[in-house]
Coordinates of N, CA, C and O in Angstrom, one line a residue:
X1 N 78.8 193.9 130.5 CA 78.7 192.6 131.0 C 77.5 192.4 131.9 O 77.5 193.2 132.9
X2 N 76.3 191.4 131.8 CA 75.2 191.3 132.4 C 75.7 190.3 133.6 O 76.6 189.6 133.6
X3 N 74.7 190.6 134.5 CA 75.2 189.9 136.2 C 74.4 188.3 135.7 O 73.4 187.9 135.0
X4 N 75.5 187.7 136.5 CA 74.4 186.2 136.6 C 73.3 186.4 137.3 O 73.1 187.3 138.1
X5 N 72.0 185.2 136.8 CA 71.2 185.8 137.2 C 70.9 184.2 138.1 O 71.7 183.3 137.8
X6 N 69.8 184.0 139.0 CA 69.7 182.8 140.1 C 68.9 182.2 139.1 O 68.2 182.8 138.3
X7 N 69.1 180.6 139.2 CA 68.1 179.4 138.9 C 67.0 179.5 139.7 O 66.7 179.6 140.9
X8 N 66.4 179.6 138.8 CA 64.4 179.5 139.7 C 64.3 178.0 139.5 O 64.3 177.6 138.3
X9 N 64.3 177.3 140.3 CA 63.7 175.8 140.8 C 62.3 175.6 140.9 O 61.9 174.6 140.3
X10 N 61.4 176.5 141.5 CA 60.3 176.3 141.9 C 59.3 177.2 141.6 O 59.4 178.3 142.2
X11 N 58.0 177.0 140.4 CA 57.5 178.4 139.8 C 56.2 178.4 140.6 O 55.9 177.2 140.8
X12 N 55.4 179.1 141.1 CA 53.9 178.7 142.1 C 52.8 179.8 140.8 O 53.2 180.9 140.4
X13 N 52.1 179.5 140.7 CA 51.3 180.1 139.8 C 49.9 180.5 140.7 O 49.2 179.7 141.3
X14 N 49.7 182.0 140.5 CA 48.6 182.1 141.8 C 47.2 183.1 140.8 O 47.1 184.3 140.4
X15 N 46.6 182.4 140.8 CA 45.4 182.6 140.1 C 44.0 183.0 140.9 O 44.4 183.3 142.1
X16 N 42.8 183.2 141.0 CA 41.4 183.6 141.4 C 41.6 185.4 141.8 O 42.0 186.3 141.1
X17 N 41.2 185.4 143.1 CA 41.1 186.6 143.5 C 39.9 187.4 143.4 O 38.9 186.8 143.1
X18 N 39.8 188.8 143.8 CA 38.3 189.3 144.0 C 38.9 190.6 142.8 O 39.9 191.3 142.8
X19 N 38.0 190.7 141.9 CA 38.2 191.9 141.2 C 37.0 193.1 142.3 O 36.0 192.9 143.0
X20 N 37.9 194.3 141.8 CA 37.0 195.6 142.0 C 35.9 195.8 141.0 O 36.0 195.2 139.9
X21 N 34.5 196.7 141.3 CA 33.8 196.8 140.6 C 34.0 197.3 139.1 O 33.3 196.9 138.2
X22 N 35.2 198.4 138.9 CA 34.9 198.3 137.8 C 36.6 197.8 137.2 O 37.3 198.6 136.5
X23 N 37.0 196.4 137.4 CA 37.6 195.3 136.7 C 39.2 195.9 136.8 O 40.1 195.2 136.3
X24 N 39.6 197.1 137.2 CA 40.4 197.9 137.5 C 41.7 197.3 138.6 O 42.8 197.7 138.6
X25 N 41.0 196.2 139.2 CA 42.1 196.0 140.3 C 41.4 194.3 141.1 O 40.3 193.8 141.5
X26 N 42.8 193.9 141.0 CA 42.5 192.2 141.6 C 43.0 192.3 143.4 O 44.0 192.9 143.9
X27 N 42.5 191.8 143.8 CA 42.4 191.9 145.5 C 42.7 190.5 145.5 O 42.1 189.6 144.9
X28 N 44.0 190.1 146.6 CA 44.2 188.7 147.0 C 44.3 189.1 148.1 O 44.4 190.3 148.5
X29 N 44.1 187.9 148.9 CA 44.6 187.3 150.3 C 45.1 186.4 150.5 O 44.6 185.3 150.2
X30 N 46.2 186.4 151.2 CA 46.9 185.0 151.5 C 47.1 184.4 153.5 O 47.2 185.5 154.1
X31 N 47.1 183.6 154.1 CA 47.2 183.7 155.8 C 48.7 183.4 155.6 O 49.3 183.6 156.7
X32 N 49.4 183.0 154.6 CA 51.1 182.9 154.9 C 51.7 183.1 153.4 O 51.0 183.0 152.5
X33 N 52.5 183.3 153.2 CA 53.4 183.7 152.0 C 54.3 184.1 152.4 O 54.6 184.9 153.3
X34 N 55.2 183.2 151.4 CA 56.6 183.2 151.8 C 57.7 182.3 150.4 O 57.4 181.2 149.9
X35 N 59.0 183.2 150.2 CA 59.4 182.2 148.7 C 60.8 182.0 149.6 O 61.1 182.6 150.6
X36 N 61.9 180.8 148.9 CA 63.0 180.9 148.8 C 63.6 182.1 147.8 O 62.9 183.0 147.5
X37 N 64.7 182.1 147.4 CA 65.6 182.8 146.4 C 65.3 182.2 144.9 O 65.3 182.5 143.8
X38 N 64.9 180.5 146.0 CA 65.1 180.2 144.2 C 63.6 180.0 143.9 O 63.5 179.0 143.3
X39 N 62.6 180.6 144.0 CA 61.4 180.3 144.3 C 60.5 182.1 143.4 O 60.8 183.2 143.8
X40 N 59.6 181.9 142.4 CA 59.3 182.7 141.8 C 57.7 182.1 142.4 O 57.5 181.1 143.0
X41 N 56.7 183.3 142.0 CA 55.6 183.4 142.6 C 54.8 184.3 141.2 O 55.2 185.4 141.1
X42 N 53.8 183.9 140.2 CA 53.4 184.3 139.0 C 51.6 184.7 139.4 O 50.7 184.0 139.8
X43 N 51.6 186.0 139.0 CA 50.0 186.4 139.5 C 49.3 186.3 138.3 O 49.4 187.4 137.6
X44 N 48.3 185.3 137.7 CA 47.8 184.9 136.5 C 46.1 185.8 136.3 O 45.0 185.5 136.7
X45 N 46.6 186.8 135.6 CA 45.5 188.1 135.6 C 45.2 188.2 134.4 O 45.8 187.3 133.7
X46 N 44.2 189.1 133.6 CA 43.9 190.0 132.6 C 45.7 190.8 132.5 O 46.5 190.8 133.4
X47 N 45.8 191.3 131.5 CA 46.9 192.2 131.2 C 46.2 193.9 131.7 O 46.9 194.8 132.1
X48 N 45.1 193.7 131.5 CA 44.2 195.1 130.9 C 44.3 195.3 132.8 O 43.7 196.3 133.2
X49 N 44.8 194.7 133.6 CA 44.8 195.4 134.8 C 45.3 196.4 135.4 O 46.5 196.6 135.2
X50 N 44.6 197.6 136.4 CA 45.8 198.6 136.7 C 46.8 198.0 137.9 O 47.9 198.2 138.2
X51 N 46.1 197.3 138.5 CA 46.7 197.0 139.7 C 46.4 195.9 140.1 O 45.3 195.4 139.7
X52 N 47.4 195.0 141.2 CA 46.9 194.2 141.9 C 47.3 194.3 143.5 O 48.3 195.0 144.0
X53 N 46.4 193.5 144.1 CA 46.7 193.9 145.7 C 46.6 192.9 146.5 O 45.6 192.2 146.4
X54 N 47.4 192.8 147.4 CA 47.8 191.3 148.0 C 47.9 191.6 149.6 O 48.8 192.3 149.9
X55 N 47.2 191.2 150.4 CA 47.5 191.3 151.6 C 47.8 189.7 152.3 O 47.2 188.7 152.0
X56 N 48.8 189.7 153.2 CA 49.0 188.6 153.9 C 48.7 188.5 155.6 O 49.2 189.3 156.4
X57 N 47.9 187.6 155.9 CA 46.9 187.4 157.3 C 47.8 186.8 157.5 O 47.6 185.7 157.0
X58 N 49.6 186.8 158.5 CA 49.7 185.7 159.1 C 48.5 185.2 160.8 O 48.0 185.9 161.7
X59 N 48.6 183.7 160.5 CA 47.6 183.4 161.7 C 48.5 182.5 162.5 O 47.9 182.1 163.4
X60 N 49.8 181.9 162.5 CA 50.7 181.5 163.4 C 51.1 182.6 164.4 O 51.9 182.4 165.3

């Protein structure tokens, strides 16, 4: 028997970022991030990536 799973209401699609020199790895930055439960967050990359990396600057 599979568990229910939550309604995503709200999809945010997060795209640019800084690749590494050799295309290996996407570097973000954000100064706030933050989701609800019902709130999904989509990182729009190459597939061929090994990694991605996200740091968050709060400034409040």
């Amino acid at each position: 028997m599979s568990s229910p799973k939550a309604a995503v209401l709200f999809s945010f699609d997060i795209s640019g970022g800084s690749l590494s020199g050799d295309g290996t790895n996407l570097f973000h930055s954000f100064q706030d991030f933050g989701l609800d439960a019902d709130q999904v967050a989509n990182v729009l990359a190459n597939p061929n990536l090994e990694n991605i990396l996200g740091r968050v600057m709060e400034l409040n």
